[in-house]
Amino acid sequence: MTLVTIDATPRPIRIDTARTAVMVIDMQRDFLEPGGFGESLGNDVSLLAAAVEPCRQLLAAARKHGLMVIHTREGHRADLSDAPRAKVERGLPAQCIGAAGPMGRILIRGEAGHDIIPALSPAAGEPVIDKPGKGAFYATDLHAILRNHGTENLIVGGVTTEVCVHTTVREANDRGYRCIVAGDCCASYFPEFHETGLRMIAAQGGILGWVSSSQSVLAALSQAPRNVQDQQGEQP
Ligand code: C5J
């Protein structure tokens, strides 16, 4: 057990790093790069770039200190059998889910656009949860993976703040996880939704969880010993 305290709103939170996972939500080319799902919906995808470097630092710190790391990807089967018609029909016909785009078929598993951006590529052994919905618990084995690992706390980043991050945090909160959202590791196509989304999480005494930052998480983890493999690889 390694207890660390993360500075957060509405109040600092003490966690056991052995029971904590870092979750990075949907940092996929389809959301962050031109020609994907995000742009097909009329969004300025460059607004999400701000979250990349904080996420990279969060991942590096989590790996260095031996925290479990989980990635998610939103996407559908090639035959669209897991894509509700109500979701598909909301896009423009030429650019809807499953339509051909410059990064392959939009929001389809196995296509280039569905990949996590290279800067945040999963490391070997890190679970990648493929989810058909906005929440990472819906129709996935995420809850089983977390329970089997003894996870109680989630440090969350990713995109977009008010859609997949919020939905996942709400699902996690109802399942009993403490959610600490690293605000600068999240981003939205709508800066005002990002700000309000974060405020909604921490309001009312932390009704959905805690809001912190990558630097506060890094500072807290620096109180913890580094994982054994990391130390063994170090030069004296
Ligand atoms: C959206 C997501 N915004 N990952 N997905 O459709 O937030």
PDB file of C-alpha atoms and ligand atoms in Angstrom:
ATOM      1  CA  MET A   1       0.000   0.000   0.000  1.00  0.00           C
ATOM      2  CA  THR A   2       1.309   3.459  -0.901  1.00  0.00           C
ATOM      3  CA  LEU A   3      -0.775   6.373   0.268  1.00  0.00           C
ATOM      4  CA  VAL A   4      -0.416   9.739  -1.430  1.00  0.00           C
ATOM      5  CA  THR A   5      -2.481  12.910  -1.220  1.00  0.00           C
ATOM      6  CA  ILE A   6      -3.578  14.651  -4.408  1.00  0.00           C
ATOM      7  CA  ASP A   7      -4.467  18.309  -4.262  1.00  0.00           C
ATOM      8  CA  ALA A   8      -7.959  18.575  -5.733  1.00  0.00           C
ATOM      9  CA  THR A   9     -11.287  20.374  -5.681  1.00  0.00           C
ATOM     10  CA  PRO A  10     -13.444  20.352  -3.595  1.00  0.00           C
ATOM     11  CA  ARG A  11     -10.764  19.024  -1.231  1.00  0.00           C
ATOM     12  CA  PRO A  12      -7.522  17.020  -1.354  1.00  0.00           C
ATOM     13  CA  ILE A  13      -7.949  13.271  -1.681  1.00  0.00           C
ATOM     14  CA  ARG A  14      -5.769  10.530  -0.169  1.00  0.00           C
ATOM     15  CA  ILE A  15      -5.443   7.421  -2.320  1.00  0.00           C
ATOM     16  CA  ASP A  16      -3.627   4.124  -2.293  1.00  0.00           C
ATOM     17  CA  THR A  17      -1.715   4.017  -5.577  1.00  0.00           C
ATOM     18  CA  ALA A  18      -1.967   0.220  -5.628  1.00  0.00           C
ATOM     19  CA  ARG A  19      -5.756   0.604  -5.832  1.00  0.00           C
ATOM     20  CA  THR A  20      -5.717   3.374  -8.406  1.00  0.00           C
ATOM     21  CA  ALA A  21      -5.867   3.240 -12.191  1.00  0.00           C
ATOM     22  CA  VAL A  22      -5.149   6.004 -14.658  1.00  0.00           C
ATOM     23  CA  MET A  23      -7.749   6.009 -17.432  1.00  0.00           C
ATOM     24  CA  VAL A  24      -7.220   7.856 -20.683  1.00  0.00           C
ATOM     25  CA  ILE A  25     -10.457   8.185 -22.597  1.00  0.00           C
ATOM     26  CA  ASP A  26     -10.700   8.123 -26.407  1.00  0.00           C
ATOM     27  CA  MET A  27      -7.493   9.986 -27.334  1.00  0.00           C
ATOM     28  CA  GLN A  28      -8.066   8.715 -30.872  1.00  0.00           C
ATOM     29  CA  ARG A  29      -7.164  10.113 -34.248  1.00  0.00           C
ATOM     30  CA  ASP A  30     -10.906  10.181 -35.025  1.00  0.00           C
ATOM     31  CA  PHE A  31     -11.388  12.877 -32.390  1.00  0.00           C
ATOM     32  CA  LEU A  32      -8.072  14.752 -32.483  1.00  0.00           C
ATOM     33  CA  GLU A  33      -7.098  14.814 -36.146  1.00  0.00           C
ATOM     34  CA  PRO A  34      -8.714  16.346 -39.237  1.00  0.00           C
ATOM     35  CA  GLY A  35     -10.789  13.942 -41.326  1.00  0.00           C
ATOM     36  CA  GLY A  36     -12.229  11.903 -38.472  1.00  0.00           C
ATOM     37  CA  PHE A  37     -15.452  11.631 -36.522  1.00  0.00           C
ATOM     38  CA  GLY A  38     -14.992  14.877 -34.571  1.00  0.00           C
ATOM     39  CA  GLU A  39     -14.478  16.949 -37.687  1.00  0.00           C
ATOM     40  CA  SER A  40     -17.338  15.180 -39.487  1.00  0.00           C
ATOM     41  CA  LEU A  41     -19.631  16.662 -36.847  1.00  0.00           C
ATOM     42  CA  GLY A  42     -18.421  20.174 -37.662  1.00  0.00           C
ATOM     43  CA  ASN A  43     -15.937  20.576 -34.816  1.00  0.00           C
ATOM     44  CA  ASP A  44     -12.566  22.343 -34.713  1.00  0.00           C
ATOM     45  CA  VAL A  45     -10.408  19.382 -33.704  1.00  0.00           C
ATOM     46  CA  SER A  46      -7.377  21.549 -32.931  1.00  0.00           C
ATOM     47  CA  LEU A  47      -9.087  22.483 -29.645  1.00  0.00           C
ATOM     48  CA  LEU A  48      -8.312  19.035 -28.259  1.00  0.00           C
ATOM     49  CA  ALA A  49      -4.532  19.300 -28.722  1.00  0.00           C
ATOM     50  CA  ALA A  50      -4.053  21.018 -25.354  1.00  0.00           C
ATOM     51  CA  ALA A  51      -4.767  17.769 -23.525  1.00  0.00           C
ATOM     52  CA  VAL A  52      -2.076  15.718 -25.269  1.00  0.00           C
ATOM     53  CA  GLU A  53       1.048  16.795 -23.379  1.00  0.00           C
ATOM     54  CA  PRO A  54      -0.617  16.690 -19.924  1.00  0.00           C
ATOM     55  CA  CYS A  55      -1.890  13.182 -20.753  1.00  0.00           C
ATOM     56  CA  ARG A  56       1.583  12.152 -21.902  1.00  0.00           C
ATOM     57  CA  GLN A  57       3.071  13.323 -18.618  1.00  0.00           C
ATOM     58  CA  LEU A  58       0.305  11.648 -16.608  1.00  0.00           C
ATOM     59  CA  LEU A  59       0.898   8.350 -18.418  1.00  0.00           C
ATOM     60  CA  ALA A  60       4.660   8.568 -17.931  1.00  0.00           C
ATOM     61  CA  ALA A  61       4.220   9.187 -14.195  1.00  0.00           C
ATOM     62  CA  ALA A  62       1.663   6.384 -13.837  1.00  0.00           C
ATOM     63  CA  ARG A  63       4.025   3.931 -15.551  1.00  0.00           C
ATOM     64  CA  LYS A  64       7.011   5.124 -13.520  1.00  0.00           C
ATOM     65  CA  HIS A  65       5.136   4.576 -10.261  1.00  0.00           C
ATOM     66  CA  GLY A  66       3.502   1.301 -11.279  1.00  0.00           C
ATOM     67  CA  LEU A  67      -0.134   2.425 -11.432  1.00  0.00           C
ATOM     68  CA  MET A  68      -2.476   0.480 -13.640  1.00  0.00           C
ATOM     69  CA  VAL A  69      -3.084   2.280 -16.953  1.00  0.00           C
ATOM     70  CA  ILE A  70      -6.213   1.778 -19.046  1.00  0.00           C
ATOM     71  CA  HIS A  71      -7.059   3.274 -22.434  1.00  0.00           C
ATOM     72  CA  THR A  72     -10.441   3.449 -24.114  1.00  0.00           C
ATOM     73  CA  ARG A  73     -11.504   3.835 -27.717  1.00  0.00           C
ATOM     74  CA  GLU A  74     -14.962   4.657 -28.994  1.00  0.00           C
ATOM     75  CA  GLY A  75     -15.851   2.762 -32.150  1.00  0.00           C
ATOM     76  CA  HIS A  76     -17.983   0.181 -33.874  1.00  0.00           C
ATOM     77  CA  ARG A  77     -17.817  -3.117 -35.663  1.00  0.00           C
ATOM     78  CA  ALA A  78     -17.255  -2.899 -39.423  1.00  0.00           C
ATOM     79  CA  ASP A  79     -20.790  -4.196 -40.078  1.00  0.00           C
ATOM     80  CA  LEU A  80     -22.210  -1.548 -37.696  1.00  0.00           C
ATOM     81  CA  SER A  81     -24.191  -4.235 -35.891  1.00  0.00           C
ATOM     82  CA  ASP A  82     -23.316  -2.650 -32.539  1.00  0.00           C
ATOM     83  CA  ALA A  83     -24.093   0.914 -33.665  1.00  0.00           C
ATOM     84  CA  PRO A  84     -27.586   2.090 -32.785  1.00  0.00           C
ATOM     85  CA  ARG A  85     -29.368   3.542 -35.805  1.00  0.00           C
ATOM     86  CA  ALA A  86     -30.198   6.578 -33.663  1.00  0.00           C
ATOM     87  CA  LYS A  87     -26.448   7.242 -33.319  1.00  0.00           C
ATOM     88  CA  VAL A  88     -25.507   6.632 -36.958  1.00  0.00           C
ATOM     89  CA  GLU A  89     -28.292   8.680 -38.506  1.00  0.00           C
ATOM     90  CA  ARG A  90     -27.223  11.830 -36.664  1.00  0.00           C
ATOM     91  CA  GLY A  91     -24.197  12.443 -38.956  1.00  0.00           C
ATOM     92  CA  LEU A  92     -24.371  13.916 -42.442  1.00  0.00           C
ATOM     93  CA  PRO A  93     -24.932  10.983 -44.898  1.00  0.00           C
ATOM     94  CA  ALA A  94     -21.519  11.368 -46.553  1.00  0.00           C
ATOM     95  CA  GLN A  95     -19.729  11.674 -43.215  1.00  0.00           C
ATOM     96  CA  CYS A  96     -21.667   9.496 -40.800  1.00  0.00           C
ATOM     97  CA  ILE A  97     -20.244   6.616 -38.745  1.00  0.00           C
ATOM     98  CA  GLY A  98     -19.036   3.966 -41.186  1.00  0.00           C
ATOM     99  CA  ALA A  99     -18.561   6.367 -44.108  1.00  0.00           C
ATOM    100  CA  ALA A 100     -15.183   6.393 -45.880  1.00  0.00           C
ATOM    101  CA  GLY A 101     -12.849   9.203 -44.799  1.00  0.00           C
ATOM    102  CA  PRO A 102      -9.175  10.080 -45.166  1.00  0.00           C
ATOM    103  CA  MET A 103      -8.317   7.926 -42.123  1.00  0.00           C
ATOM    104  CA  GLY A 104     -10.513   5.015 -43.213  1.00  0.00           C
ATOM    105  CA  ARG A 105     -14.126   4.429 -42.273  1.00  0.00           C
ATOM    106  CA  ILE A 106     -15.254   6.862 -39.594  1.00  0.00           C
ATOM    107  CA  LEU A 107     -15.298   5.478 -36.027  1.00  0.00           C
ATOM    108  CA  ILE A 108     -14.822   1.878 -37.139  1.00  0.00           C
ATOM    109  CA  ARG A 109     -12.539  -0.495 -35.235  1.00  0.00           C
ATOM    110  CA  GLY A 110      -9.370  -1.406 -37.080  1.00  0.00           C
ATOM    111  CA  GLU A 111      -9.354   1.750 -39.217  1.00  0.00           C
ATOM    112  CA  ALA A 112      -6.517   4.270 -38.891  1.00  0.00           C
ATOM    113  CA  GLY A 113      -8.807   6.917 -37.409  1.00  0.00           C
ATOM    114  CA  HIS A 114      -9.821   4.580 -34.606  1.00  0.00           C
ATOM    115  CA  ASP A 115      -6.227   4.316 -33.357  1.00  0.00           C
ATOM    116  CA  ILE A 116      -5.009   6.138 -30.296  1.00  0.00           C
ATOM    117  CA  ILE A 117      -2.771   9.047 -31.341  1.00  0.00           C
ATOM    118  CA  PRO A 118       0.914   8.000 -31.511  1.00  0.00           C
ATOM    119  CA  ALA A 119       1.964  10.375 -28.688  1.00  0.00           C
ATOM    120  CA  LEU A 120      -0.233   8.427 -26.266  1.00  0.00           C
ATOM    121  CA  SER A 121       0.156   4.894 -27.598  1.00  0.00           C
ATOM    122  CA  PRO A 122      -0.660   2.173 -25.077  1.00  0.00           C
ATOM    123  CA  ALA A 123       2.368   0.376 -23.650  1.00  0.00           C
ATOM    124  CA  ALA A 124       2.558  -3.410 -23.842  1.00  0.00           C
ATOM    125  CA  GLY A 125       0.110  -5.038 -21.458  1.00  0.00           C
ATOM    126  CA  GLU A 126      -2.050  -1.964 -20.833  1.00  0.00           C
ATOM    127  CA  PRO A 127      -5.725  -2.816 -21.333  1.00  0.00           C
ATOM    128  CA  VAL A 128      -7.467  -1.045 -24.206  1.00  0.00           C
ATOM    129  CA  ILE A 129     -11.237  -0.990 -23.799  1.00  0.00           C
ATOM    130  CA  ASP A 130     -13.167  -0.825 -27.063  1.00  0.00           C
ATOM    131  CA  LYS A 131     -16.522   0.720 -26.321  1.00  0.00           C
ATOM    132  CA  PRO A 132     -19.529   1.258 -28.559  1.00  0.00           C
ATOM    133  CA  GLY A 133     -20.980   4.000 -26.359  1.00  0.00           C
ATOM    134  CA  LYS A 134     -19.916   7.174 -24.667  1.00  0.00           C
ATOM    135  CA  GLY A 135     -19.435   5.566 -21.258  1.00  0.00           C
ATOM    136  CA  ALA A 136     -16.554   3.110 -20.859  1.00  0.00           C
ATOM    137  CA  PHE A 137     -18.612   0.758 -18.659  1.00  0.00           C
ATOM    138  CA  TYR A 138     -21.466   0.266 -21.121  1.00  0.00           C
ATOM    139  CA  ALA A 139     -21.136  -3.048 -23.030  1.00  0.00           C
ATOM    140  CA  THR A 140     -17.498  -3.586 -21.988  1.00  0.00           C
ATOM    141  CA  ASP A 141     -15.564  -5.667 -19.439  1.00  0.00           C
ATOM    142  CA  LEU A 142     -14.046  -2.591 -17.777  1.00  0.00           C
ATOM    143  CA  HIS A 143     -15.792  -3.080 -14.420  1.00  0.00           C
ATOM    144  CA  ALA A 144     -14.624  -6.708 -14.243  1.00  0.00           C
ATOM    145  CA  ILE A 145     -11.032  -5.721 -15.073  1.00  0.00           C
ATOM    146  CA  LEU A 146     -11.011  -3.006 -12.403  1.00  0.00           C
ATOM    147  CA  ARG A 147     -12.635  -5.200  -9.758  1.00  0.00           C
ATOM    148  CA  ASN A 148     -10.242  -8.066 -10.423  1.00  0.00           C
ATOM    149  CA  HIS A 149      -7.357  -5.669  -9.998  1.00  0.00           C
ATOM    150  CA  GLY A 150      -8.752  -4.300  -6.731  1.00  0.00           C
ATOM    151  CA  THR A 151      -9.135  -0.811  -8.142  1.00  0.00           C
ATOM    152  CA  GLU A 152     -11.038   1.735  -6.046  1.00  0.00           C
ATOM    153  CA  ASN A 153      -9.856   5.029  -7.528  1.00  0.00           C
ATOM    154  CA  LEU A 154      -9.673   6.323 -11.085  1.00  0.00           C
ATOM    155  CA  ILE A 155      -7.556   9.213 -12.288  1.00  0.00           C
ATOM    156  CA  VAL A 156      -9.231  10.244 -15.518  1.00  0.00           C
ATOM    157  CA  GLY A 157      -8.217  12.255 -18.577  1.00  0.00           C
ATOM    158  CA  GLY A 158      -9.208  12.280 -22.228  1.00  0.00           C
ATOM    159  CA  VAL A 159     -11.783  13.640 -24.608  1.00  0.00           C
ATOM    160  CA  THR A 160     -14.260  15.042 -24.687  1.00  0.00           C
ATOM    161  CA  THR A 161     -14.806  16.453 -21.234  1.00  0.00           C
ATOM    162  CA  GLU A 162     -18.575  16.743 -21.332  1.00  0.00           C
ATOM    163  CA  VAL A 163     -19.277  13.623 -23.406  1.00  0.00           C
ATOM    164  CA  CYS A 164     -17.168  10.476 -22.936  1.00  0.00           C
ATOM    165  CA  VAL A 165     -15.207  11.663 -19.896  1.00  0.00           C
ATOM    166  CA  HIS A 166     -18.369  12.810 -18.121  1.00  0.00           C
ATOM    167  CA  THR A 167     -20.386   9.726 -19.042  1.00  0.00           C
ATOM    168  CA  THR A 168     -17.589   7.439 -17.860  1.00  0.00           C
ATOM    169  CA  VAL A 169     -17.124   9.359 -14.607  1.00  0.00           C
ATOM    170  CA  ARG A 170     -20.853   9.196 -13.921  1.00  0.00           C
ATOM    171  CA  GLU A 171     -20.908   5.457 -14.599  1.00  0.00           C
ATOM    172  CA  ALA A 172     -17.842   4.937 -12.408  1.00  0.00           C
ATOM    173  CA  ASN A 173     -19.212   7.057  -9.578  1.00  0.00           C
ATOM    174  CA  ASP A 174     -22.417   4.995  -9.491  1.00  0.00           C
ATOM    175  CA  ARG A 175     -20.308   1.828  -9.361  1.00  0.00           C
ATOM    176  CA  GLY A 176     -18.447   3.072  -6.291  1.00  0.00           C
ATOM    177  CA  TYR A 177     -15.171   4.318  -7.756  1.00  0.00           C
ATOM    178  CA  ARG A 178     -13.603   7.567  -6.563  1.00  0.00           C
ATOM    179  CA  CYS A 179     -12.977   9.585  -9.725  1.00  0.00           C
ATOM    180  CA  ILE A 180     -10.260  12.206  -9.846  1.00  0.00           C
ATOM    181  CA  VAL A 181     -10.453  14.084 -13.128  1.00  0.00           C
ATOM    182  CA  ALA A 182      -7.192  15.692 -14.222  1.00  0.00           C
ATOM    183  CA  GLY A 183      -8.737  18.776 -15.782  1.00  0.00           C
ATOM    184  CA  ASP A 184      -5.866  19.767 -18.079  1.00  0.00           C
ATOM    185  CA  CYS A 185      -5.739  16.178 -19.391  1.00  0.00           C
ATOM    186  CA  CYS A 186      -9.269  16.685 -20.744  1.00  0.00           C
ATOM    187  CA  ALA A 187     -10.527  18.871 -23.576  1.00  0.00           C
ATOM    188  CA  SER A 188     -13.663  19.697 -25.499  1.00  0.00           C
ATOM    189  CA  TYR A 189     -14.611  21.199 -28.847  1.00  0.00           C
ATOM    190  CA  PHE A 190     -16.551  23.665 -26.670  1.00  0.00           C
ATOM    191  CA  PRO A 191     -14.271  25.374 -24.117  1.00  0.00           C
ATOM    192  CA  GLU A 192     -17.283  26.497 -22.091  1.00  0.00           C
ATOM    193  CA  PHE A 193     -18.549  22.903 -21.852  1.00  0.00           C
ATOM    194  CA  HIS A 194     -15.081  21.831 -20.680  1.00  0.00           C
ATOM    195  CA  GLU A 195     -15.067  24.421 -17.895  1.00  0.00           C
ATOM    196  CA  THR A 196     -18.643  23.746 -16.855  1.00  0.00           C
ATOM    197  CA  GLY A 197     -18.171  19.991 -17.132  1.00  0.00           C
ATOM    198  CA  LEU A 198     -15.294  20.110 -14.669  1.00  0.00           C
ATOM    199  CA  ARG A 199     -17.226  22.362 -12.324  1.00  0.00           C
ATOM    200  CA  MET A 200     -20.185  19.964 -12.408  1.00  0.00           C
ATOM    201  CA  ILE A 201     -17.998  17.103 -11.196  1.00  0.00           C
ATOM    202  CA  ALA A 202     -16.602  18.889  -8.151  1.00  0.00           C
ATOM    203  CA  ALA A 203     -19.676  20.958  -7.240  1.00  0.00           C
ATOM    204  CA  GLN A 204     -21.879  20.114  -4.263  1.00  0.00           C
ATOM    205  CA  GLY A 205     -19.011  18.697  -2.236  1.00  0.00           C
ATOM    206  CA  GLY A 206     -17.794  16.552  -5.148  1.00  0.00           C
ATOM    207  CA  ILE A 207     -21.106  15.153  -6.332  1.00  0.00           C
ATOM    208  CA  LEU A 208     -19.434  13.126  -9.089  1.00  0.00           C
ATOM    209  CA  GLY A 209     -15.829  13.180  -7.921  1.00  0.00           C
ATOM    210  CA  TRP A 210     -12.766  15.379  -7.612  1.00  0.00           C
ATOM    211  CA  VAL A 211     -11.096  17.712 -10.104  1.00  0.00           C
ATOM    212  CA  SER A 212      -7.332  18.011 -10.062  1.00  0.00           C
ATOM    213  CA  SER A 213      -4.547  18.605 -12.604  1.00  0.00           C
ATOM    214  CA  SER A 214      -1.734  16.620 -14.167  1.00  0.00           C
ATOM    215  CA  GLN A 215       0.837  18.572 -12.140  1.00  0.00           C
ATOM    216  CA  SER A 216      -0.983  17.920  -8.857  1.00  0.00           C
ATOM    217  CA  VAL A 217      -1.135  14.208  -9.646  1.00  0.00           C
ATOM    218  CA  LEU A 218       2.552  14.194 -10.607  1.00  0.00           C
ATOM    219  CA  ALA A 219       3.458  16.028  -7.390  1.00  0.00           C
ATOM    220  CA  ALA A 220       1.482  13.500  -5.353  1.00  0.00           C
ATOM    221  CA  LEU A 221       3.021  10.509  -7.117  1.00  0.00           C
ATOM    222  CA  SER A 222       6.489  11.894  -6.525  1.00  0.00           C
ATOM    223  CA  GLN A 223       5.806  11.192  -2.820  1.00  0.00           C
ATOM    224  CA  ALA A 224       5.540   7.497  -3.724  1.00  0.00           C
ATOM    225  CA  PRO A 225       8.390   5.074  -4.360  1.00  0.00           C
ATOM    226  CA  ARG A 226       8.999   4.276  -8.017  1.00  0.00           C
ATOM    227  CA  ASN A 227       8.091   0.841  -9.250  1.00  0.00           C
ATOM    228  CA  VAL A 228      10.681  -1.851  -8.708  1.00  0.00           C
ATOM    229  CA  GLN A 229      11.441  -2.572 -12.387  1.00  0.00           C
ATOM    230  CA  ASP A 230      12.083   1.103 -13.020  1.00  0.00           C
ATOM    231  CA  GLN A 231      14.541   1.310 -10.137  1.00  0.00           C
ATOM    232  CA  GLN A 232      16.342  -1.877 -11.217  1.00  0.00           C
ATOM    233  CA  GLY A 233      16.892  -0.438 -14.716  1.00  0.00           C
ATOM    234  CA  GLU A 234      18.553   2.656 -13.280  1.00  0.00           C
ATOM    235  CA  GLN A 235      22.303   3.296 -13.420  1.00  0.00           C
ATOM    236  CA  PRO A 236      23.899   3.727  -9.948  1.00  0.00           C
TER     237      PRO A 236
HETATM  238  C1  C5J B   1     -17.844  12.096 -28.563  1.00  0.00           C
HETATM  239  C2  C5J B   1     -16.204  11.302 -27.000  1.00  0.00           C
HETATM  240  N1  C5J B   1     -17.682  13.359 -28.210  1.00  0.00           N
HETATM  241  N2  C5J B   1     -15.161  10.481 -26.940  1.00  0.00           N
HETATM  242  N3  C5J B   1     -17.075  11.112 -28.029  1.00  0.00           N
HETATM  243  O1  C5J B   1     -18.689  11.802 -29.378  1.00  0.00           O
HETATM  244  O2  C5J B   1     -16.347  12.199 -26.212  1.00  0.00           O
END
